[in-house]
Amino acid sequence: MGLHMLNAVDMELYTGLQKLTIKNSGLRSIQPRAFAKNPHLHEIDLSGNRLTTLSWQLFQTLSLFELRIERNNFNCSCDIRWIQLWQTKGEASLDGQQLYCMNKDALVIRLHEMDVTQCDLPEISVSHSNLAVREGENAVVTCNGSGSPLPDVDWIVTKLHSINTHQTNLNWTNVHSINLTLVNVSGGDNGFPLTCIAENVVGMTNASVLLTVYFPPKILSLVEPVTHHEHCIEFSVRGNPQPALNWLHNGQTLREVDFIRTEFFQQGDITEGCLLFNKPTHYYNGNYTLIATNSLGVAKETVHAHFLEQPFPEITDYFVSADFGVSPTPPISVTHKPEEDTFGVSIAVGLAAFACVLLVVLFIVINKYGRRSKFGMKGPVAVISGEEDSASPLHHINHGITTPSSLDAGPDTVVIGMTRIPVIENPQYFRQGHNCHKPDTYVQHIKRRDIVLKRELGEGAFGKVFLAECYNLSPTKEKMLVAVKALKDPTLAACKDFQREAELLTNLQHDHIVKFYGVCADGDPLIMVFEYMKHGDLNKFLRAHGPDAMILVDGQPRHTKGDLGLSQMLQIATQIASGMIYLGSQHFVHRDLATRNCLVGTNFLVKIGDFGMSRDVYSTDYYRVGGHTMLPIRWMPPESIMYRKFTTESDVWSFGVILWEIFTYGKQPWFQLSNTEVIECITQGRVLERPRVSPKEVYDIMLGCWQREPQQRLNIKEIYKILQALGKATPIYLDILG
């Protein structure tokens, strides 16, 4: 039985149909929309039927791979012109088929030879290629369709949000024009393509107008931080033009760094992303305000974030201003440091404090108890608990590691200069608990008659430092210059600390650690004896040999001609690194490494030391906390500032600052900032800028020392090797010391 007509009812049950074959069935016509319910149809074979015409609109919604229509009785007319065009273009595999039609003279001809007049695809034009409009405004766009046969023209706007959209048709002889009017344009239509189509029996053409809608920013969402691998404040913002994003933390501008950064992606006019925090501390608690800005307006929204409870609440008052915004505190200038003989101040003061404390302890023990110790004194030394805390260097730490809890919990303190700090009890100091009458380390006793004072070098809170001659100290020399530190008004606690420091310093023997000779306790005052370093502390030395250094000649200031060269700077740094390697091998954490605590001797010899005097002479380098603690925050890493955590890695951070001091000829780090501003900068992740005379290779070392995560910092042995290699690669300069 033949199939003469195919309509939608015949096909509507076959929604998943992919291939249709109707051959030699006498099919004469196919009704419009016959394949409307068969979207997956891609192969159709209608060969050998009696089709006289066929419309392209039947296949308009299909993706045809193959359409076979051979051996049909097509009439040569405009209605099948589209088949001729498809065959020419090779669409739907029509180019390989033998297709014919019958012309008005009843002659059968090849389809590609068919010639019909006034039968072509329509032409189309639009009044705008891009239409830009502000949200809420009205707009009109015109589409013109022309050709023969005259096409139908229409705008495809079914998904447009703009309200009261309407079209106006205008028909002329050869042109069909249609106006599209948008009323109260919606921002939701931004990027929407307005498509105009023109179609006739030959086919369809189209043209699109891209609609750009400009509107002020709007914050779609701002979510309290959540934890994945990092903490994240999620946000979604919409606006066109794309808004710029900025953040406030507690009302102050948030400076973004590697560990506080905004990451986002753009999709159309929507910006989605996160403000990411990598291991945030309690300083990051507070209100975060997102500000989205473009040329049409500003949007703001605030969310609260809480990451950690603040540690050490009893001492955090001094960090209250350490937020992340632009500090209102004006910059301060660098306080110039005294130019008196710093050697005495640097060496003697600290040394004297050491010796004095130890000797007082010994002296009291001798007088109060009748037994002798290795110091040649009698009786045990009483243990006094410290009530203050402070930062003091060269503490012996078990395994080279301290923790916040251990630092704040212990009752014992070591006194250096004018302040004390709790330290972990070290079994190397005493054999049985706090009983110190049998020290493990032999501290050399120097007779008072062998010490001849020459002149005063400086004075600190603990006492005075003198240049002296010491007899019978060296088996090869009758006498030698030394620095002696005398303790004034010793207390029992000071005496105890004096003894412990003497034992500690006796154990430190290295070419680049200031040498401690011994103590003198036969009489008053108690004295510590150290080697004499001719040129004083390194900071003063650097300033004296910088480009801005001045000297007095005949009462008139003149510039010096002794600027340090690159090789000399590297030589200084290499020696300090060597001393630090030794301290690390002895499990010592210095805690106060800085050029003020390094000394310069003859022949450019540099050694690490701390004699308790720098907190007087260099008072602007320290920040007083809670009335007692003195912290060198400009040399401290974030974990030391925030958690009082001092390790060999924190000493490496300080070494990076020492390098910066060397290559700036002794400038104070962050000299333009107040102490609270320095805390802000360091906890935010900002670092010191590259000194003008520093090679890139040296600044790379500094940056390696200033990694936020301690485990990512350079190892001091690696630093030493790099500095050695750089030193060998630089030209040799004449010695400027004379």
XYZ file of C-alpha atoms in Angstrom:
738
model
C 0.000 0.000 0.000
C 1.511 3.340 -1.035
C 2.108 6.360 1.217
C 0.974 9.465 -0.664
C 1.155 12.109 2.124
C 3.389 12.423 5.224
C 2.320 14.678 8.105
C 3.202 15.357 11.763
C 0.665 12.834 13.053
C 2.442 10.069 11.182
C 5.803 10.957 12.797
C 4.980 12.232 16.308
C 5.376 8.848 17.979
C 8.941 8.405 16.723
C 10.665 11.080 18.814
C 13.956 9.219 18.967
C 14.067 8.385 15.270
C 17.479 8.908 13.662
C 17.061 7.399 10.190
C 13.973 7.478 7.973
C 13.567 5.650 4.633
C 10.494 6.034 2.416
C 11.401 4.679 -1.021
C 9.283 3.841 -4.059
C 6.049 4.377 -2.125
C 4.375 6.909 -4.370
C 4.863 9.708 -1.812
C 3.527 12.924 -3.356
C 3.771 15.528 -0.575
C 5.118 16.183 2.929
C 3.160 18.567 5.110
C 4.838 21.496 6.951
C 6.270 20.603 10.396
C 6.110 16.907 9.594
C 9.458 16.360 11.354
C 8.855 18.782 14.249
C 8.827 15.926 16.814
C 11.904 14.160 15.372
C 14.852 16.321 16.446
C 17.388 13.448 16.224
C 16.660 12.657 12.596
C 19.860 12.963 10.549
C 19.423 10.536 7.621
C 16.364 10.698 5.286
C 15.915 8.692 2.078
C 12.968 9.764 -0.105
C 14.209 8.248 -3.375
C 11.910 6.924 -6.095
C 8.765 8.781 -5.074
C 6.495 11.269 -6.868
C 7.490 14.479 -5.131
C 7.011 17.518 -7.389
C 8.112 20.076 -4.799
C 9.814 20.068 -1.411
C 10.288 22.845 1.159
C 13.597 23.563 2.935
C 11.580 24.492 6.038
C 10.870 20.792 6.672
C 14.540 20.302 7.540
C 15.126 23.684 9.208
C 15.481 22.259 12.748
C 17.366 19.079 11.772
C 21.069 18.391 11.504
C 21.023 16.353 8.310
C 24.012 14.248 7.371
C 22.297 12.855 4.293
C 19.127 13.644 2.315
C 18.482 11.373 -0.667
C 15.806 12.596 -3.121
C 16.787 10.936 -6.453
C 14.173 9.744 -8.954
C 11.452 12.215 -8.030
C 9.328 14.252 -10.520
C 10.341 17.765 -9.421
C 8.953 20.767 -11.282
C 11.569 23.335 -12.248
C 10.441 26.284 -10.100
C 11.518 28.709 -7.444
C 10.210 26.277 -4.808
C 13.120 23.873 -5.358
C 15.800 26.539 -5.916
C 17.078 25.738 -2.438
C 17.858 22.156 -3.570
C 19.977 23.558 -6.399
C 21.864 25.803 -3.922
C 22.408 22.941 -1.443
C 23.662 20.693 -4.251
C 26.123 23.394 -5.292
C 27.408 23.726 -1.705
C 27.482 19.965 -1.116
C 25.132 20.079 1.834
C 23.419 16.896 3.071
C 25.370 14.859 0.479
C 23.210 16.255 -2.355
C 26.212 17.007 -4.563
C 26.721 13.349 -5.526
C 23.146 12.689 -6.569
C 21.595 12.739 -10.065
C 18.715 15.158 -9.671
C 16.354 16.281 -12.423
C 13.325 18.543 -12.910
C 10.741 19.151 -15.627
C 10.619 22.676 -17.072
C 7.664 24.534 -18.496
C 8.298 22.977 -21.913
C 7.936 19.484 -20.366
C 11.613 18.804 -20.858
C 13.517 16.931 -18.194
C 16.791 18.715 -17.361
C 19.496 18.346 -14.767
C 18.657 20.323 -11.651
C 21.910 22.240 -11.637
C 21.008 23.563 -15.130
C 17.664 24.980 -13.946
C 17.363 28.748 -14.564
C 14.593 30.619 -12.775
C 14.373 34.412 -12.504
C 13.690 36.591 -9.443
C 14.347 33.670 -7.137
C 17.191 34.153 -4.691
C 18.003 34.078 -0.997
C 16.814 37.209 0.818
C 19.223 39.950 1.806
C 19.195 41.481 5.274
C 20.597 44.569 7.009
C 20.335 46.035 10.533
C 20.662 49.599 11.776
C 23.262 48.694 14.463
C 25.928 46.028 14.619
C 26.222 46.713 18.359
C 23.621 48.439 20.476
C 24.855 50.021 23.725
C 22.382 51.410 26.230
C 22.214 52.160 29.939
C 19.912 50.183 32.151
C 16.412 51.671 32.296
C 16.677 53.512 28.996
C 14.760 52.821 25.757
C 16.247 51.778 22.422
C 15.102 51.121 18.838
C 16.846 48.888 16.304
C 15.694 48.323 12.696
C 16.023 45.250 10.463
C 15.482 45.399 6.659
C 14.889 42.300 4.554
C 14.885 42.493 0.736
C 14.831 40.157 -2.243
C 12.546 38.330 -4.597
C 10.360 36.746 -3.513
C 9.942 39.408 -0.793
C 10.960 37.759 2.497
C 9.168 37.662 5.805
C 11.213 39.476 8.486
C 11.107 38.860 12.218
C 13.116 39.517 15.415
C 13.924 36.544 17.678
C 13.539 37.999 21.197
C 11.823 35.199 23.117
C 14.360 35.265 26.017
C 14.690 39.026 26.263
C 14.035 40.450 29.758
C 13.372 44.038 28.715
C 9.692 44.819 29.241
C 7.181 46.158 26.714
C 9.230 44.955 23.781
C 7.292 45.434 20.566
C 7.832 45.357 16.817
C 6.609 47.615 14.021
C 6.273 46.250 10.478
C 6.851 48.459 7.449
C 6.382 46.924 3.989
C 7.552 48.429 0.715
C 7.692 46.950 -2.776
C 11.137 45.402 -2.462
C 11.873 45.815 1.258
C 10.295 44.402 4.352
C 11.379 46.487 7.380
C 10.726 45.809 11.046
C 11.582 48.019 14.046
C 12.324 46.478 17.445
C 11.690 48.810 20.382
C 13.150 47.991 23.820
C 11.490 49.795 26.712
C 13.121 50.127 30.164
C 16.120 47.984 29.204
C 17.094 45.437 31.851
C 20.670 44.779 32.979
C 19.817 41.097 32.700
C 19.848 41.475 28.916
C 23.505 42.499 28.754
C 25.264 40.481 26.074
C 21.978 39.228 24.630
C 22.111 38.799 20.822
C 19.117 40.377 19.057
C 18.648 38.191 15.972
C 16.704 39.254 12.895
C 15.708 36.649 10.281
C 14.511 37.071 6.701
C 13.109 34.006 4.919
C 11.361 33.104 1.659
C 10.900 29.880 -0.318
C 14.564 29.841 -1.287
C 15.884 29.950 2.251
C 16.699 32.065 5.258
C 19.326 34.659 6.154
C 19.903 36.311 9.542
C 21.750 39.161 11.204
C 22.503 39.742 14.884
C 22.886 42.847 17.000
C 24.852 42.479 20.251
C 23.039 44.269 23.055
C 25.359 45.842 25.627
C 23.665 47.146 28.741
C 25.683 49.319 31.126
C 24.678 49.294 34.793
C 26.236 50.023 38.213
C 27.733 47.229 40.315
C 25.618 45.015 42.496
C 26.995 42.572 45.059
C 24.989 39.417 44.546
C 26.515 37.510 47.469
C 29.191 37.871 50.150
C 29.679 34.816 52.359
C 31.463 34.433 55.703
C 34.807 32.641 55.333
C 34.882 28.879 55.092
C 37.812 26.495 55.237
C 38.971 24.341 52.354
C 42.726 24.241 51.913
C 42.614 27.964 52.580
C 40.130 30.288 54.221
C 37.910 32.034 51.705
C 35.392 34.869 51.700
C 33.285 34.011 48.657
C 31.667 36.773 46.637
C 29.666 37.331 43.477
C 29.437 40.754 41.844
C 27.603 41.929 38.766
C 28.267 45.120 36.841
C 29.048 46.541 33.429
C 31.637 47.908 32.884
C 33.399 45.260 34.957
C 33.798 46.742 38.437
C 37.117 47.151 40.207
C 37.232 45.243 43.509
C 38.798 46.539 46.717
C 38.635 45.410 50.345
C 38.569 47.111 53.703
C 39.555 45.401 56.920
C 37.936 47.061 59.926
C 37.429 50.180 57.824
C 41.019 50.442 56.568
C 42.362 49.580 53.132
C 43.506 45.967 52.909
C 46.841 45.560 51.157
C 46.886 42.283 49.290
C 49.974 40.058 49.452
C 50.776 36.454 48.565
C 48.919 35.037 51.551
C 45.979 37.485 51.418
C 44.822 37.799 47.839
C 41.719 38.040 45.677
C 41.164 35.360 43.054
C 38.211 35.583 40.657
C 36.958 34.677 37.225
C 34.708 36.607 34.884
C 31.699 35.116 33.163
C 29.822 37.708 31.157
C 29.050 40.582 33.491
C 29.332 38.443 36.648
C 32.537 38.296 38.682
C 32.802 35.395 41.097
C 35.711 34.631 43.368
C 37.268 34.526 46.822
C 39.335 36.618 49.148
C 41.814 33.895 50.130
C 43.716 33.681 53.434
C 46.638 31.307 53.833
C 46.933 30.269 57.491
C 45.343 33.437 58.930
C 46.091 34.501 62.495
C 43.935 36.394 64.959
C 45.115 39.663 63.382
C 42.864 38.846 60.448
C 39.717 38.689 62.578
C 37.241 41.498 61.993
C 34.918 43.028 59.419
C 35.739 42.763 55.723
C 34.025 45.175 53.346
C 33.929 44.477 49.617
C 33.780 47.619 47.466
C 32.833 47.199 43.801
C 33.260 50.300 41.645
C 32.669 51.202 38.021
C 31.920 54.417 36.145
C 28.206 54.181 36.974
C 28.318 53.598 40.713
C 29.638 51.877 43.821
C 28.378 48.879 45.795
C 29.505 47.938 49.317
C 28.800 45.020 51.571
C 30.418 43.828 54.815
C 30.882 40.398 56.343
C 32.495 39.370 59.641
C 35.379 36.905 59.743
C 36.768 35.095 62.767
C 39.769 32.815 62.282
C 41.607 32.305 65.589
C 41.418 33.360 69.202
C 44.201 35.776 69.992
C 47.219 34.154 71.653
C 48.947 35.591 74.706
C 46.055 37.917 75.619
C 48.080 39.311 78.495
C 50.587 40.948 76.131
C 48.588 41.735 73.040
C 47.651 45.300 73.946
C 50.689 46.588 72.101
C 49.514 44.941 68.898
C 46.077 46.563 68.856
C 47.046 48.953 66.081
C 48.632 46.250 63.955
C 45.782 46.025 61.487
C 46.063 45.719 57.771
C 45.015 49.148 56.672
C 46.830 52.348 55.917
C 48.095 53.506 59.245
C 47.199 57.071 60.169
C 50.475 57.364 62.066
C 52.842 59.649 60.167
C 56.257 58.207 59.293
C 59.071 58.942 61.691
C 62.630 59.716 60.786
C 65.522 57.529 61.813
C 66.972 58.476 65.156
C 70.666 59.114 64.728
C 72.791 56.939 66.908
C 75.507 58.278 69.217
C 78.921 58.495 67.652
C 80.888 58.011 70.838
C 83.280 55.077 71.121
C 80.686 52.366 70.508
C 83.146 49.642 71.041
C 83.024 50.175 74.712
C 79.328 50.504 74.665
C 78.828 47.473 72.476
C 81.297 45.181 74.072
C 81.931 46.331 77.494
C 78.445 46.999 78.674
C 77.193 43.586 77.781
C 80.332 41.887 78.904
C 80.411 43.680 82.150
C 76.844 42.716 82.859
C 77.709 39.088 82.217
C 80.729 39.120 84.409
C 79.216 41.225 87.100
C 76.221 39.026 87.586
C 78.325 35.896 87.699
C 80.915 37.364 90.017
C 78.375 38.741 92.440
C 76.858 35.299 92.673
C 80.230 33.780 93.348
C 81.165 36.450 95.825
C 77.980 35.984 97.825
C 78.407 32.243 97.750
C 81.943 32.524 99.113
C 80.919 34.751 101.965
C 77.725 32.971 102.885
C 78.705 29.345 102.489
C 81.909 27.557 103.306
C 82.324 25.182 100.362
C 84.397 25.700 97.253
C 83.163 25.404 93.722
C 85.014 25.298 90.447
C 85.050 29.096 90.573
C 87.158 28.969 93.696
C 84.206 30.124 95.832
C 82.258 28.544 98.687
C 78.691 27.412 99.006
C 75.773 26.962 96.666
C 74.247 29.852 94.734
C 70.641 30.658 95.585
C 68.165 30.420 92.740
C 66.084 33.561 92.269
C 62.948 33.520 90.122
C 62.609 36.330 87.602
C 59.382 38.304 87.529
C 59.915 40.254 84.326
C 60.404 39.080 80.785
C 62.411 40.537 77.948
C 64.220 39.653 74.788
C 67.821 38.598 75.313
C 70.170 36.840 72.932
C 72.441 33.849 72.936
C 70.152 31.559 74.893
C 70.893 27.881 74.818
C 67.677 26.222 73.597
C 67.176 22.466 73.569
C 67.335 21.322 69.935
C 67.385 24.940 68.850
C 63.580 25.267 69.098
C 61.348 27.267 71.396
C 57.625 27.461 71.662
C 55.364 30.213 72.928
C 54.293 28.165 75.912
C 57.812 27.294 76.942
C 58.973 30.848 76.622
C 56.331 32.286 78.860
C 56.016 29.514 81.412
C 59.462 29.059 82.906
C 60.386 30.871 86.126
C 64.106 31.145 85.340
C 65.458 34.085 83.426
C 68.771 35.091 81.961
C 69.691 38.722 82.464
C 71.600 40.602 79.816
C 71.887 44.336 80.083
C 68.790 45.848 81.575
C 66.154 43.196 80.799
C 65.383 39.509 81.323
C 63.533 36.840 79.378
C 62.210 33.395 80.393
C 64.176 30.506 78.924
C 63.806 26.751 78.896
C 65.721 25.141 81.699
C 68.832 23.496 80.317
C 70.281 20.528 82.210
C 73.753 21.600 81.050
C 73.646 24.442 83.556
C 73.082 22.485 86.750
C 73.493 18.856 87.680
C 70.624 18.615 90.153
C 67.578 20.805 89.616
C 68.487 24.372 90.546
C 71.494 23.413 92.642
C 74.354 25.294 91.062
C 77.261 24.579 93.357
C 78.745 22.074 90.873
C 78.703 23.671 87.444
C 79.701 21.449 84.517
C 81.658 24.222 82.805
C 84.891 25.605 84.174
C 84.854 29.408 84.073
C 88.349 30.888 84.204
C 89.065 33.117 87.215
C 91.188 36.211 86.575
C 92.952 37.950 89.429
C 92.029 41.560 89.990
C 95.668 42.611 90.225
C 96.140 41.419 86.631
C 93.545 43.885 85.325
C 94.598 47.503 84.753
C 91.801 49.804 83.636
C 92.758 52.378 80.969
C 89.599 54.303 80.108
C 85.830 54.071 80.161
C 84.218 52.905 76.932
C 80.544 53.134 77.816
C 77.851 52.689 80.385
C 74.594 50.750 80.516
C 71.902 50.043 83.066
C 73.993 47.202 84.542
C 77.228 49.118 84.975
C 80.226 50.319 82.977
C 82.506 48.949 80.282
C 86.210 49.749 80.294
C 89.190 49.279 78.057
C 91.823 47.508 80.109
C 95.152 45.724 79.983
C 95.145 42.197 81.299
C 98.320 40.415 82.419
C 98.944 36.653 82.538
C 95.974 35.993 80.229
C 97.949 34.616 77.304
C 100.939 32.277 77.560
C 102.577 34.081 74.618
C 101.888 37.688 75.632
C 102.777 39.532 78.804
C 99.679 41.662 78.532
C 96.828 42.244 76.108
C 93.997 44.709 75.603
C 90.600 43.502 76.811
C 87.141 44.865 77.429
C 85.838 44.452 80.956
C 82.241 44.785 82.058
C 81.705 45.727 85.688
C 78.403 44.972 87.456
C 77.044 47.694 89.721
C 74.655 47.067 92.607
C 74.354 43.313 91.985
C 71.278 41.484 93.237
C 71.097 37.781 93.977
C 69.119 37.256 90.768
C 71.699 39.191 88.792
C 74.496 37.145 90.333
C 72.806 33.914 89.413
C 72.256 35.045 85.854
C 75.834 36.298 85.741
C 77.096 32.802 86.566
C 74.890 31.121 83.992
C 75.941 33.534 81.257
C 79.588 33.031 82.126
C 79.198 29.264 81.765
C 77.297 29.704 78.542
C 79.887 32.047 77.004
C 82.768 29.848 78.109
C 81.338 27.051 75.981
C 81.189 29.219 72.861
C 84.513 28.959 71.074
C 84.568 30.088 67.441
C 86.542 32.466 65.242
C 83.446 34.587 64.630
C 81.974 34.614 68.152
C 83.323 37.251 70.559
C 85.759 35.500 72.915
C 84.984 35.407 76.628
C 88.093 35.100 78.802
C 86.671 34.760 82.292
C 85.519 36.501 85.463
C 87.063 38.387 88.329
C 85.289 37.936 91.668
C 88.005 38.782 94.236
C 86.667 42.137 95.267
C 84.064 44.621 94.198
C 82.705 45.071 91.572
C 82.260 41.737 89.800
C 83.864 41.763 86.382
C 83.596 39.863 83.079
C 86.534 39.956 80.684
C 86.121 39.853 76.894
C 88.394 40.297 73.944
C 88.809 43.862 72.729
C 87.433 44.608 69.249
C 89.185 47.708 67.973
C 86.502 49.172 65.707
C 83.478 48.693 67.940
C 80.062 47.537 66.852
C 79.347 46.807 63.190
C 76.470 49.270 62.881
C 78.643 52.201 63.858
C 81.392 50.893 61.599
C 79.029 50.707 58.611
C 77.751 54.240 59.191
C 81.303 55.525 59.479
C 82.203 54.006 56.119
C 79.094 54.927 54.163
C 78.672 57.573 51.460
C 77.127 60.037 53.927
C 79.753 59.642 56.651
C 81.410 62.832 57.902
C 84.586 63.429 59.859
C 85.926 66.580 61.509
C 89.162 68.026 60.118
C 90.382 71.223 61.789
C 86.934 71.585 63.275
C 85.220 71.412 59.877
C 83.095 68.468 58.684
C 84.377 66.628 55.630
C 83.210 63.548 53.784
C 85.209 60.387 54.349
C 86.736 58.527 51.420
C 86.379 55.072 52.849
C 83.160 53.683 51.390
C 82.901 49.921 51.704
C 83.159 47.974 48.477
C 81.082 44.996 47.405
C 83.719 42.426 48.283
C 84.120 43.912 51.769
C 80.364 43.840 52.368
C 80.278 40.208 51.281
C 83.253 39.472 53.546
C 81.373 40.935 56.526
C 78.231 38.922 55.740
C 80.172 35.696 55.201
C 81.853 35.961 58.612
C 78.537 36.519 60.384
C 77.038 33.546 58.518
C 79.979 31.419 59.662
C 79.317 32.365 63.273
C 75.636 31.555 62.864
C 76.445 28.102 61.508
C 78.417 27.473 64.697
C 75.613 28.745 66.931
C 73.197 26.440 65.128
C 75.500 23.468 65.631
C 75.476 24.233 69.371
C 71.660 24.526 69.394
C 71.822 28.207 70.258
C 69.137 30.630 69.169
C 70.455 34.195 69.349
C 67.130 36.080 69.105
C 68.737 39.498 68.645
C 70.965 39.215 65.615
C 71.668 42.679 64.235
C 74.691 44.703 63.198
C 74.596 46.489 66.569
C 75.362 43.114 68.167
C 78.317 42.302 65.928
C 81.805 43.699 66.533
C 84.646 44.661 64.207
C 88.276 44.053 65.044
C 91.579 44.508 63.261
C 92.106 43.192 59.747
C 88.387 43.389 59.050
C 87.534 40.605 61.508
C 83.808 40.480 62.375
C 82.322 38.538 65.292
C 78.873 37.961 66.746
C 78.247 39.057 70.311
C 75.768 40.787 72.550
C 76.857 42.589 75.638
C 73.579 43.871 76.950
C 74.361 47.446 76.092
C 72.638 47.814 72.732
C 69.256 48.355 74.391
C 70.637 51.594 75.840
C 72.699 52.886 72.934
C 70.231 51.681 70.284
C 67.013 52.205 72.208
C 65.072 53.152 69.060
C 65.744 49.658 67.676
C 63.633 48.101 70.433
C 59.919 48.176 71.163
C 58.875 48.080 74.803
C 55.989 45.697 75.496
C 53.927 45.782 78.673
C 56.457 47.985 80.447
C 59.152 45.274 80.636
C 59.839 43.364 77.452
C 62.104 44.934 74.840
C 61.609 43.411 71.382
C 63.750 44.121 68.287
C 60.654 43.886 66.068
C 62.401 45.355 63.008
C 64.565 42.245 62.896
C 61.884 39.714 63.870
C 59.827 37.395 61.617
C 56.019 37.223 61.852
C 55.940 34.118 64.065
C 58.257 35.761 66.621
C 56.221 38.972 66.714
C 52.870 37.212 66.982
C 53.663 34.094 69.001
C 57.064 34.677 70.641
C 58.400 31.723 68.688
C 62.187 31.859 68.259
C 64.076 29.222 66.267
C 67.141 28.906 64.089
C 64.790 29.876 61.243
C 63.894 33.120 63.010
C 67.631 33.833 63.288
C 67.864 33.312 59.512
C 65.172 35.979 59.049
C 67.271 38.327 61.198
C 70.329 37.534 59.100
C 68.422 38.734 56.024
C 67.879 42.051 57.830
C 71.593 42.154 58.695
C 72.364 41.839 54.973
C 70.015 44.758 54.338
C 71.818 46.792 57.027
C 75.202 46.017 55.498
C 74.171 47.094 52.002
C 72.526 50.298 53.285
C 75.596 51.253 55.352
C 73.836 50.740 58.681
C 70.407 52.264 58.100
C 67.679 51.281 60.526
C 65.248 48.804 58.900
C 61.887 50.443 58.141
C 63.425 53.727 59.322
C 60.524 55.706 57.826
C 57.886 53.817 59.859
C 56.791 53.781 63.484
C 56.993 50.553 65.490
C 53.292 49.795 65.098
C 53.543 50.405 61.356
C 56.490 48.004 61.208
C 54.380 45.326 62.913
C 51.682 45.911 60.292
C 54.138 45.572 57.422
C 55.811 42.394 58.672
C 52.604 40.593 59.620
C 51.121 41.586 56.257
C 53.986 39.978 54.384
C 55.711 43.125 53.158
C 59.507 43.051 52.972
C 62.256 45.638 52.851
C 63.061 47.060 49.452
C 66.286 46.190 47.642
C 69.151 48.468 48.729
C 70.518 50.623 45.936
C 74.001 49.074 46.017
C 72.847 45.491 46.538
C 73.340 43.071 43.619
C 70.278 41.064 42.650
C 71.980 37.874 43.865
C 72.345 39.324 47.364
C 68.761 40.601 47.435
C 67.629 37.122 46.405
C 69.336 35.839 49.572
C 67.439 38.433 51.623
C 64.141 37.349 50.062
C 65.056 33.721 50.786
C 65.529 34.664 54.450
C 62.184 36.491 54.539
C 59.893 33.660 53.449
C 56.744 33.763 55.610
C 56.830 30.031 56.332
C 59.929 29.246 58.468
C 60.548 25.883 56.768
C 60.744 27.627 53.383
C 63.595 29.932 54.400
C 67.137 29.367 53.235
C 69.406 27.301 55.441
C 72.302 29.266 56.938
C 74.775 26.773 55.462
C 73.311 27.397 52.002
C 73.559 31.143 52.587
C 77.202 30.807 53.624
C 78.081 28.891 50.442
C 76.314 31.440 48.225
C 78.069 34.361 49.937
C 81.430 32.626 49.619
C 80.868 32.085 45.893
C 79.790 35.686 45.379
C 82.823 36.915 47.320
C 85.192 34.968 45.078
C 83.514 36.411 41.991
C 83.977 40.069 43.017
C 87.147 42.153 42.595
C 89.407 42.539 45.599
C 89.425 45.983 47.197
C 92.200 47.551 49.226
C 91.727 47.370 52.967
C 90.317 50.673 54.193
C 91.004 50.107 57.873
C 94.588 51.240 57.772
